[in-house]
Coordinates of C-alpha atoms and ligand atoms in Angstrom, one line a residue:
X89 CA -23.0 29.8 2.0
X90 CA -26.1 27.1 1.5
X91 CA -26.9 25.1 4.2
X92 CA -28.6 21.4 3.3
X93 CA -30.2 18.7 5.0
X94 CA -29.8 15.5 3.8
X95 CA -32.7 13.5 4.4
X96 CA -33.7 10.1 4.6
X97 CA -30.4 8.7 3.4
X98 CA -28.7 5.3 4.2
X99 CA -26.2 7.1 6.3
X100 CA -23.0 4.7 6.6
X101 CA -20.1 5.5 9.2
X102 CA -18.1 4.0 11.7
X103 CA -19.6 0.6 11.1
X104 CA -23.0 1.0 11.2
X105 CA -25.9 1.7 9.0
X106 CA -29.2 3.8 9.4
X107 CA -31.6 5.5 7.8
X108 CA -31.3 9.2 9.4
X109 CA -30.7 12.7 8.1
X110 CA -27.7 14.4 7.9
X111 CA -27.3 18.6 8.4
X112 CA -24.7 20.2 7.0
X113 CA -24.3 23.9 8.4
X114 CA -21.3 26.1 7.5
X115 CA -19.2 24.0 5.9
X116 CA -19.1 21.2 9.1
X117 CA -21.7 18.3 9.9
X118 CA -24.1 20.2 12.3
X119 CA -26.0 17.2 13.5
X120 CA -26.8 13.7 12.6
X121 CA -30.5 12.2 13.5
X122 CA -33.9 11.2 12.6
X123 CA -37.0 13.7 11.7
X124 CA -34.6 16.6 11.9
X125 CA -36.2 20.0 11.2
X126 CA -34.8 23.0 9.7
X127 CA -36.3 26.4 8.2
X128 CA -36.5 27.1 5.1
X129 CA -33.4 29.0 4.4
X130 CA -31.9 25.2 4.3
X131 CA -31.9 23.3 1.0
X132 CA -33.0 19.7 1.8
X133 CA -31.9 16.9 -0.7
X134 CA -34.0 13.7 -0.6
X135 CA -31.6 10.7 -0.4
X136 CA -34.7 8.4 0.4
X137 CA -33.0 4.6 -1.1
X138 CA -29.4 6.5 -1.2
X139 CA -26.6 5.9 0.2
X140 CA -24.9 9.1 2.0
X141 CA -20.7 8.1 2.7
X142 CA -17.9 9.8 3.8
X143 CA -15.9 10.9 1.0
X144 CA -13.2 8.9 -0.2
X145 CA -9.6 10.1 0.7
X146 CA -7.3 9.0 -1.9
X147 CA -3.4 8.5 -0.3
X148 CA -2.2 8.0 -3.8
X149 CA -2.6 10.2 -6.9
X150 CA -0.6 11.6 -9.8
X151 CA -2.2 15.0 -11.2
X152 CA 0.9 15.9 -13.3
X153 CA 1.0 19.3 -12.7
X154 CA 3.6 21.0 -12.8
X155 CA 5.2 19.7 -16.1
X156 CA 3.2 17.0 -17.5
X157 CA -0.1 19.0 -17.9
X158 CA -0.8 16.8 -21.1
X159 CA -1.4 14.1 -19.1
X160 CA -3.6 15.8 -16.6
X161 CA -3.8 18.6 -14.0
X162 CA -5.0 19.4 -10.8
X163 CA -7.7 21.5 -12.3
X164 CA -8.9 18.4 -14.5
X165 CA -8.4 15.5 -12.4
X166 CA -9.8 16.9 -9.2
X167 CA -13.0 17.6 -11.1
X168 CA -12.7 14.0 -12.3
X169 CA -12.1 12.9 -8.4
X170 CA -15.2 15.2 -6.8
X171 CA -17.1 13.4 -9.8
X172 CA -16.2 9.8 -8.6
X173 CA -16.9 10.9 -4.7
X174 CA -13.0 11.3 -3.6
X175 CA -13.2 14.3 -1.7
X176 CA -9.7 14.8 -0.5
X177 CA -6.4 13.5 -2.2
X178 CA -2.8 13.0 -1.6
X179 CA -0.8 13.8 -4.7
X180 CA 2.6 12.4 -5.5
X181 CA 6.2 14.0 -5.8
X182 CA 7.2 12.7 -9.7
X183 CA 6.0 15.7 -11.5
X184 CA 8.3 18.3 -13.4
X185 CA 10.3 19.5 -11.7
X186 CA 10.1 17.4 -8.8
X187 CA 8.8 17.7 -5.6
X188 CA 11.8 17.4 -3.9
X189 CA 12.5 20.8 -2.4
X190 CA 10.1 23.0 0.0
X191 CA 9.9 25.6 -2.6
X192 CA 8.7 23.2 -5.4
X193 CA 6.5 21.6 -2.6
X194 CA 4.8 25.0 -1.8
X195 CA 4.3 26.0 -5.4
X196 CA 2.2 22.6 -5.9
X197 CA -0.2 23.6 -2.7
X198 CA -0.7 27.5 -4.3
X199 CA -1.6 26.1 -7.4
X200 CA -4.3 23.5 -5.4
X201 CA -5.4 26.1 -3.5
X202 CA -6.2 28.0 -6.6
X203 CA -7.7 25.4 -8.9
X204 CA -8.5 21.6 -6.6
X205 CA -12.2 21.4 -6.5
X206 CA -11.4 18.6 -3.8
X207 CA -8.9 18.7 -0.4
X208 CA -5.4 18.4 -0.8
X209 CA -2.0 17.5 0.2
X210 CA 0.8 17.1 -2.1
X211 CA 3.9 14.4 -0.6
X212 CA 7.4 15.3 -0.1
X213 CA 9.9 13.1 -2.4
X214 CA 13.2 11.8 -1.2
X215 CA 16.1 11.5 -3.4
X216 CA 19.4 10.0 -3.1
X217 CA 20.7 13.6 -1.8
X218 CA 18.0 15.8 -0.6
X219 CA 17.9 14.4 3.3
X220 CA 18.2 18.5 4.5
X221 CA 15.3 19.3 2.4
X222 CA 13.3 16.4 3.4
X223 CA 14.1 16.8 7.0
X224 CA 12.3 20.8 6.5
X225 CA 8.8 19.2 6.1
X226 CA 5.9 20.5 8.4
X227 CA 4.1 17.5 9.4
X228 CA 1.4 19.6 10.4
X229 CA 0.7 20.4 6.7
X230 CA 2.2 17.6 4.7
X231 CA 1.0 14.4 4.3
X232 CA 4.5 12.7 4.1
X233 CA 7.5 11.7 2.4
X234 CA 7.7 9.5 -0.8
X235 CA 10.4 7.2 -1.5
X236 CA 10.1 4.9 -5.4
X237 CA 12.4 2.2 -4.3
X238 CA 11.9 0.4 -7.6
X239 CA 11.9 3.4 -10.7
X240 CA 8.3 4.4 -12.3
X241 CA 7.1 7.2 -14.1
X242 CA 9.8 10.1 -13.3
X243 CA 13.0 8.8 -12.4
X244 CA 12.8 9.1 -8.7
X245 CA 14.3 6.2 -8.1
X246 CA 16.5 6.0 -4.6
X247 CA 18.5 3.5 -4.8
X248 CA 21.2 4.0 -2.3
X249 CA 21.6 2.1 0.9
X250 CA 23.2 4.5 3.2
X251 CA 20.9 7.2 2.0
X252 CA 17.9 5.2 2.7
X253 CA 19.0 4.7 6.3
X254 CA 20.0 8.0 7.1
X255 CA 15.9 9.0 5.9
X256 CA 14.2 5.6 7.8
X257 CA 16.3 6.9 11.2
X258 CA 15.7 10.8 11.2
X259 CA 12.3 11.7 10.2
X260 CA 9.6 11.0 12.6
X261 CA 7.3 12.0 8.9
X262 CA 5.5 8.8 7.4
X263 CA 7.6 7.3 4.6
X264 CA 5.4 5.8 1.9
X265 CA 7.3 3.7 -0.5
X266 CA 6.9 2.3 -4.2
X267 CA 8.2 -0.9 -3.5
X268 CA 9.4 -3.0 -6.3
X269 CA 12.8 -4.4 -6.7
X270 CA 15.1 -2.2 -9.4
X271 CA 17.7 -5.3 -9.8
X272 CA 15.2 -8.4 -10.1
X273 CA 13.3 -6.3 -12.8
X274 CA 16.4 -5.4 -14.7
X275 CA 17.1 -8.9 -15.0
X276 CA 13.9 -10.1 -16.3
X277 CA 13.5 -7.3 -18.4
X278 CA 16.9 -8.1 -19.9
X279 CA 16.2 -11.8 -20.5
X280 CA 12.6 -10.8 -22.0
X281 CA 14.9 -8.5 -24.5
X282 CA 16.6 -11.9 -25.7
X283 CA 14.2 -13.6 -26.0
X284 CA 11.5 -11.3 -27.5
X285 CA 13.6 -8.5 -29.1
X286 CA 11.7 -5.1 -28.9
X287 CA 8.5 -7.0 -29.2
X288 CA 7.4 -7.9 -25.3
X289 CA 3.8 -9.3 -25.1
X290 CA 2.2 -6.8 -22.6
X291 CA 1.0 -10.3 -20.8
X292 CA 5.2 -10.3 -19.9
X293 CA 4.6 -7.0 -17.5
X294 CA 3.7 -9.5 -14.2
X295 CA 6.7 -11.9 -15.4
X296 CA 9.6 -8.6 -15.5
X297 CA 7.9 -6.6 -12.6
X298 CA 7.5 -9.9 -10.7
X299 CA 6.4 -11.1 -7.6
X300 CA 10.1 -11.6 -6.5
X301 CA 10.9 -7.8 -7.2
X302 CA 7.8 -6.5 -5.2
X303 CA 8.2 -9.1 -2.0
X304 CA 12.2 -8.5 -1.8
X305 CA 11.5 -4.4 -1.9
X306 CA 8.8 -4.9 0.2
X307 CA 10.4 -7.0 2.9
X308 CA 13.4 -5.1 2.8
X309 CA 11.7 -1.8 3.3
X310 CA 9.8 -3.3 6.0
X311 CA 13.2 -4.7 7.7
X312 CA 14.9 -1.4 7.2
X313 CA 11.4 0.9 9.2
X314 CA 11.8 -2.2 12.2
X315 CA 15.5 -1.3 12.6
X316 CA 15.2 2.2 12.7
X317 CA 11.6 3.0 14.2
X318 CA 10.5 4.4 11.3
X319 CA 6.7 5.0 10.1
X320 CA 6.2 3.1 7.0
X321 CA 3.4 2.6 4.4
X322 CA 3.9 0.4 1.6
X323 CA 1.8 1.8 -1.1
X324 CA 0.0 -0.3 -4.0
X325 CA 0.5 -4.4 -2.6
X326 CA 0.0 -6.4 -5.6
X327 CA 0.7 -9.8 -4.9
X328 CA -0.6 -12.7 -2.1
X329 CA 2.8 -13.1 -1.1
X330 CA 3.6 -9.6 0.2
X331 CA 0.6 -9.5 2.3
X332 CA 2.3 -12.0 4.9
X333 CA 4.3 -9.4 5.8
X334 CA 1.5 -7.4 7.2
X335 CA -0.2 -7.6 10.7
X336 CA -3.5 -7.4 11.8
X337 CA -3.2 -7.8 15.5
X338 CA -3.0 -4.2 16.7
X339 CA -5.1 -1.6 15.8
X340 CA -4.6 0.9 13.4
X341 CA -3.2 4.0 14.9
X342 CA -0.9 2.0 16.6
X343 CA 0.6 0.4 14.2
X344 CA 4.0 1.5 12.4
X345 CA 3.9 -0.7 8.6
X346 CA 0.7 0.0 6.9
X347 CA 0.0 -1.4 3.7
X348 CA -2.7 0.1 0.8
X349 CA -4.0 -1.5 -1.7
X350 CA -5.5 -0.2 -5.5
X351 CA -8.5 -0.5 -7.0
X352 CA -6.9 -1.7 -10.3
X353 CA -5.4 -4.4 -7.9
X354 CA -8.3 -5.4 -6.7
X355 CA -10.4 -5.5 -10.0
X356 CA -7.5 -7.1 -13.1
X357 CA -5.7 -9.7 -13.2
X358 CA -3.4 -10.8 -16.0
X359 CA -6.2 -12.3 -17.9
X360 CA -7.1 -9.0 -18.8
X361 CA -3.8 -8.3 -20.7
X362 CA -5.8 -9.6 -23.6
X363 CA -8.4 -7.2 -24.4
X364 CA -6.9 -4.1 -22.6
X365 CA -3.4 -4.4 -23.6
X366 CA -1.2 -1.8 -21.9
X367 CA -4.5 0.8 -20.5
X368 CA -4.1 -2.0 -17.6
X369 CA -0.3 -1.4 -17.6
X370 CA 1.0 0.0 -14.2
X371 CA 3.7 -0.3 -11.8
X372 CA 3.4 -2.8 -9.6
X373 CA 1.8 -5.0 -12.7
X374 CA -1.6 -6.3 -12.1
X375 CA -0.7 -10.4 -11.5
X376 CA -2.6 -13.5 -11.2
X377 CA -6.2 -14.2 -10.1
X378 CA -4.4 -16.1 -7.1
X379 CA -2.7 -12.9 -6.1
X380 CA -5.7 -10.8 -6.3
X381 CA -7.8 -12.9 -4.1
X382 CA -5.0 -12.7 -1.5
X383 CA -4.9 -8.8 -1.5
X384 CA -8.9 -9.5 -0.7
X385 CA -8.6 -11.8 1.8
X386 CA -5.3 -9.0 4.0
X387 CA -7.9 -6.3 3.0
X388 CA -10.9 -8.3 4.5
X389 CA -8.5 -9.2 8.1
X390 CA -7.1 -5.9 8.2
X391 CA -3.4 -6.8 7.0
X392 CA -4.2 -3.9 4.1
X393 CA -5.4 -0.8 5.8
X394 CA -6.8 1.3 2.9
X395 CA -8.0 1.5 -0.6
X396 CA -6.4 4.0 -3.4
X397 CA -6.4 4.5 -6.9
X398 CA -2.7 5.3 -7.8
X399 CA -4.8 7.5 -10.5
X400 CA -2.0 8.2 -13.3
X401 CA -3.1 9.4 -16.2
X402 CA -0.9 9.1 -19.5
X403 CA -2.1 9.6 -22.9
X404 CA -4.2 8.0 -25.7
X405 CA -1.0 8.4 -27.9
X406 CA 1.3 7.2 -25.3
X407 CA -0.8 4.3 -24.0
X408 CA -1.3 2.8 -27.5
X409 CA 2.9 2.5 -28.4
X410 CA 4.2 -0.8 -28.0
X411 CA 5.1 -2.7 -24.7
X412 CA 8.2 -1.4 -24.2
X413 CA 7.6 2.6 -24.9
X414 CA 4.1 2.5 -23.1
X415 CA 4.3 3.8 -20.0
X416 CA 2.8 2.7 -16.9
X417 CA -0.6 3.8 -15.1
X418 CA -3.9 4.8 -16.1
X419 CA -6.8 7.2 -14.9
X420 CA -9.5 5.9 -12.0
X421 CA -10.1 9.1 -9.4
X422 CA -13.5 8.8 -11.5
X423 CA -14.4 5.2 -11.3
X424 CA -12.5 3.8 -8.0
X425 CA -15.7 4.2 -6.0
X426 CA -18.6 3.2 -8.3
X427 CA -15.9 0.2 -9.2
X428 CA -15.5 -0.8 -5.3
X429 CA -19.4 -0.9 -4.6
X430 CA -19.9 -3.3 -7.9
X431 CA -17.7 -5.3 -5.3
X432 CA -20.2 -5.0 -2.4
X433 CA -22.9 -6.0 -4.6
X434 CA -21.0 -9.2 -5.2
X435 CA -20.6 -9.7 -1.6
X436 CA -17.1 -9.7 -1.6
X437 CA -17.1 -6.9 1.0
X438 CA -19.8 -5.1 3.5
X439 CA -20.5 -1.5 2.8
X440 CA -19.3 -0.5 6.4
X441 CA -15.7 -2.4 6.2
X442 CA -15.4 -0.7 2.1
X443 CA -16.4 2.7 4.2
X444 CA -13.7 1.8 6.9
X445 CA -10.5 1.6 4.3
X446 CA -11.5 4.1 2.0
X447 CA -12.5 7.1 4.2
X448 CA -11.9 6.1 7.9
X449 CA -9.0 4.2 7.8
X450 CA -7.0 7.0 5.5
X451 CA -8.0 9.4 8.3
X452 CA -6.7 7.1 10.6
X453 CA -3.6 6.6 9.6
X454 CA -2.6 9.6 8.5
X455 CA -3.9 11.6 11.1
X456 CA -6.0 13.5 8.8
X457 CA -8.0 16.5 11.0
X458 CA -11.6 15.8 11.4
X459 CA -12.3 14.2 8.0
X460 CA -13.1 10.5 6.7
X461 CA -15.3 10.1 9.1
X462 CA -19.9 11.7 9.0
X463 CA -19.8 12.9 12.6
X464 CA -20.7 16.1 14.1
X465 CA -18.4 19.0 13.9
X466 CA -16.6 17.6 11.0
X467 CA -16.0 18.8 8.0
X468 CA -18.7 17.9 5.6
X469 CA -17.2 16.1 3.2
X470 CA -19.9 13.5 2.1
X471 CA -21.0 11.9 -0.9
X472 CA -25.1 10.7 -1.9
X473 CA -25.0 7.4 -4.1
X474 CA -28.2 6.0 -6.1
X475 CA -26.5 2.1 -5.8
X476 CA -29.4 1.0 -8.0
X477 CA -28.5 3.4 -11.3
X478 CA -26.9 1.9 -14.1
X479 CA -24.4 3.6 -16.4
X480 CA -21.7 2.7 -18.8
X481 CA -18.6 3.9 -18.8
X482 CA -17.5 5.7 -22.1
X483 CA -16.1 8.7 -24.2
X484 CA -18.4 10.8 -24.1
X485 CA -19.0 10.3 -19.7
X486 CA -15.2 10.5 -19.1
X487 CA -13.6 13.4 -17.3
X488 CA -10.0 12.9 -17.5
X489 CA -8.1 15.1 -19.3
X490 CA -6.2 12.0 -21.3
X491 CA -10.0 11.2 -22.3
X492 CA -9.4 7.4 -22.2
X493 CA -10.4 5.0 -19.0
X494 CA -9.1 1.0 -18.4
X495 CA -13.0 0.9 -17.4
X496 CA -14.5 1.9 -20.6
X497 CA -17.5 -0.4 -21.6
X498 CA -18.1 -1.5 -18.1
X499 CA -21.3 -1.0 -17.0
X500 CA -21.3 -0.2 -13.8
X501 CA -24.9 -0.4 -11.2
X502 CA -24.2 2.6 -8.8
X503 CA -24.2 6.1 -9.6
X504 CA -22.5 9.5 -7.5
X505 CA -25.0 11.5 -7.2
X506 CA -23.7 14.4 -4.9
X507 CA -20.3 15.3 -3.5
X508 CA -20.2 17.5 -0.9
X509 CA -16.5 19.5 0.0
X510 CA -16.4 21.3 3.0
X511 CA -20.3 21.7 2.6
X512 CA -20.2 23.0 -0.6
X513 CA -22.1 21.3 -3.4
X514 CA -19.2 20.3 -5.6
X515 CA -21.2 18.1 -8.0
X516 CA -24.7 17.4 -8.6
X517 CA -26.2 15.1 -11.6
X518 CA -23.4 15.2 -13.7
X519 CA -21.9 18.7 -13.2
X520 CA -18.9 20.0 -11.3
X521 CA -19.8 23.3 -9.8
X522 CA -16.3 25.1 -10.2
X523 CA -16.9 27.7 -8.2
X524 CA -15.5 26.4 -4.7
X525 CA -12.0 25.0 -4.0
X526 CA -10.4 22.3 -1.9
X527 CA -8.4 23.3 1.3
X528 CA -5.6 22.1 1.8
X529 CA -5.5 18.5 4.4
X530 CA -4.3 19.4 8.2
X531 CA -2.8 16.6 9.9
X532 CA -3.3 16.2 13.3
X533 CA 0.9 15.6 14.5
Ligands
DOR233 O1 2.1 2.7 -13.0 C1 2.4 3.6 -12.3 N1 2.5 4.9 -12.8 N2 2.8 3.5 -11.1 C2 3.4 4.5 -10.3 O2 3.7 4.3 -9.2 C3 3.7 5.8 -11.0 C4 2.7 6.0 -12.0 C5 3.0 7.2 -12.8 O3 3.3 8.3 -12.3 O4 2.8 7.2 -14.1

């Protein structure tokens, strides 16, 4: 395989920044220094004025496949991801069929192994009466277990107490949980069907899936992991409120509740219902600007542990139907990381703490093996960005299989120039070399 040494970049890890050069040999990061020399065999990139990350590792995906490949598959949205700098991902269980025996679990990782361009790990999803087949998962191989306490895209919802107990007190696995409230959206929804008939302003999305439905499924998830020892992460925090529920005062492999944030969170707010209608509709609904400063503010003091993209694609067809038959979540494996550095530019956040929860702290917390992080004798995973390269974000740039993106006509300053997986060139100025494939993620348990 090429070897290449990536020179002169803006190497960012670990909290620091420095110019340096980077060697990738054999698939792992051989060294990390200044003025390194190498023979000629090894292809050197100039990334003089770049940036050179860890790639992102995205705890939250859909790639539809199997059974909703009209949305997307892994084939599609992984080139999308390696395109956007996410180099490894962790896919979700509400496909077709579900992924809620081993069988159906293993099928998913021989299909990734034969098409991901980027690393993989597909979750395990709970049911109301699956707890034998749940309690079979390797958690040397599989990321974790995935519980939708409030219903989404798939009907996965687990809604039964008992049930719920008996998962929180026998798996040592980490339970990541959609957490919105089934009841206190059934009741808004209902009174939103009085008053507006079929018709529901998209606007009323934050008013049905409310704050009140994603703090009480929040809180009660997070009451239910302290009483039985459980490891829980709270996936996709969308409102101020929830964040109080978080701690920041031990660090990160320590802790037992983790919370992750999405980039969509982090970017809308319900102003945005206006122009974009129901491309910004997902579950949890984006809210108010009040509540996305909040999720900045328990990202910046390290109540919110990492960043993800929830990337869900659904169709052009499908997106534009009204309110009501529209359903929820939207394409960004592209976009999530040229999107977040628009944000360091503002100065909302340093490149080295956006570094930390999108690469480092992922690998943290789930005990990824020797990834998320540039250091020697890991894998080389690692991604070149030109932050001073504008581009707009349109039809004809898109890689998504549904073709559409919430982002279109934002122009965004930073470019990806290179994605490295496993030391293999997976993209280079605008093309997906298709030849290599992900591996699939090792956990370190
Ligand atoms: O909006 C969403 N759509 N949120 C989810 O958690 C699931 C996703 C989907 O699969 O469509």
């Amino acid at each position: 395989m090429t070897n290449y040494l990536i020179k002169n970049g803006t190497i960012v890890t670990e909290g620091k920044s420095f110019v340096g050069d980077l060697l990738i040999e054999n698939g792992y990061i051989k060294k990390i220094g200044h003025n390194l020399q190498v023979d000629s065999t090894i292809q050197t990139i100039d990334a003089s004025g770049k940036l050179v990350l860890p790639g992102m590792i995205d705890d939250q995906v859909h790639f539809r496949e199997p059974g909703l490949t009209h949305k997307g598959d892994i084939q599609s949205e992984s080139r999308a991801a390696v395109a956007g700098g996410i180099t490894s991902f962790i896919e979700q269980p509400n496909t077709v069929p579900n992924a809620v025996t081993q069988d159906i679990l293993e099928e998913k990782y021989k299909r990734a192994a034969e098409v991901s361009f980027a690393n993989y790990s597909f979750m395990m999803g709970g049911t109301n009466d699956n707890l034998e087949e749940v309690l079979k998962t390797n958690p040397r191989n599989v990321a974790g277990i995935k519980l939708f306490l409030g219903s989404s895209t798939g009907n996965m919802l687990v809604d039964n107490q008992e049930v719920l107990e008996k998962i929180f007190s026998s798996t040592s696995l980490l339970i990541a949980v959609h957490a919105e409230d089934e009841g206190t959206i059934r009741k808004n929804l209902a009174e939103h069907k009085e008053k507006y008939g079929e018709d529901i302003p998209v606007q009323c999305h934050p008013v049905i899936r409310s704050e009140e439905a994603c703090y009480l499924s929040s809180s009660k998830a997070i009451e239910l992991a302290k009483k039985t020892g459980a490891r829980l992460h709270v996936f996709h925090l969308s409102t101020a409120k929830e964040t109080e529920l978080f701690r920041n005062d031990i660090p990160l492999k320590d802790k037992k509740i983790t919370a992750e944030v999405c980039v969509h969170h982090l970017w809308f707010t319900d102003k945005d219902y206006a122009v974009k209608g129901n491309f910004i509709k997902w579950n949890p609904a984006v809210k108010s600007e009040v509540d996305r400063e909040g999720l900045w503010k328990a990202l910046l003091d390290d109540r919110i542990d990492v960043i993800a993209t929830d990337h869900a694609p659904h169709t052009l067809e499908e997106k534009s139907k009204s309110y009501l038959n529209a359903p929820s979540g939207g394409p960004l494996v592209q976009h999530a990381l040229v999107a977040l550095l628009e944000s360091v530019k503002q100065g909302r956040i340093t490149i080295e703490k956006l570094v930390e929860k999108f690469a480092h702290n992922p690998a943290i917390l789930f005990q990824v093996e020797k990834r998320g992080f540039l250091k020697e004798g890991y894998h080389a995973d690692v991604v070149i960005v030109d932050s001073e390269s504008e581009w707009t974000v349109d039809k004809s740039n898109i890689l998504y299989k549904c073709g559409w993106s919430p982002f279109e006509g934002t122009a965004f300053s930073s470019k990806i120039t290179h994605t490295f997986v496993n030391g293999f060139l997976a993209y280079a100025d605008g093309v997906v070399n298709t030849e290599h494939k992900g591996q699939r993620l090792l956990f370190e348990r």
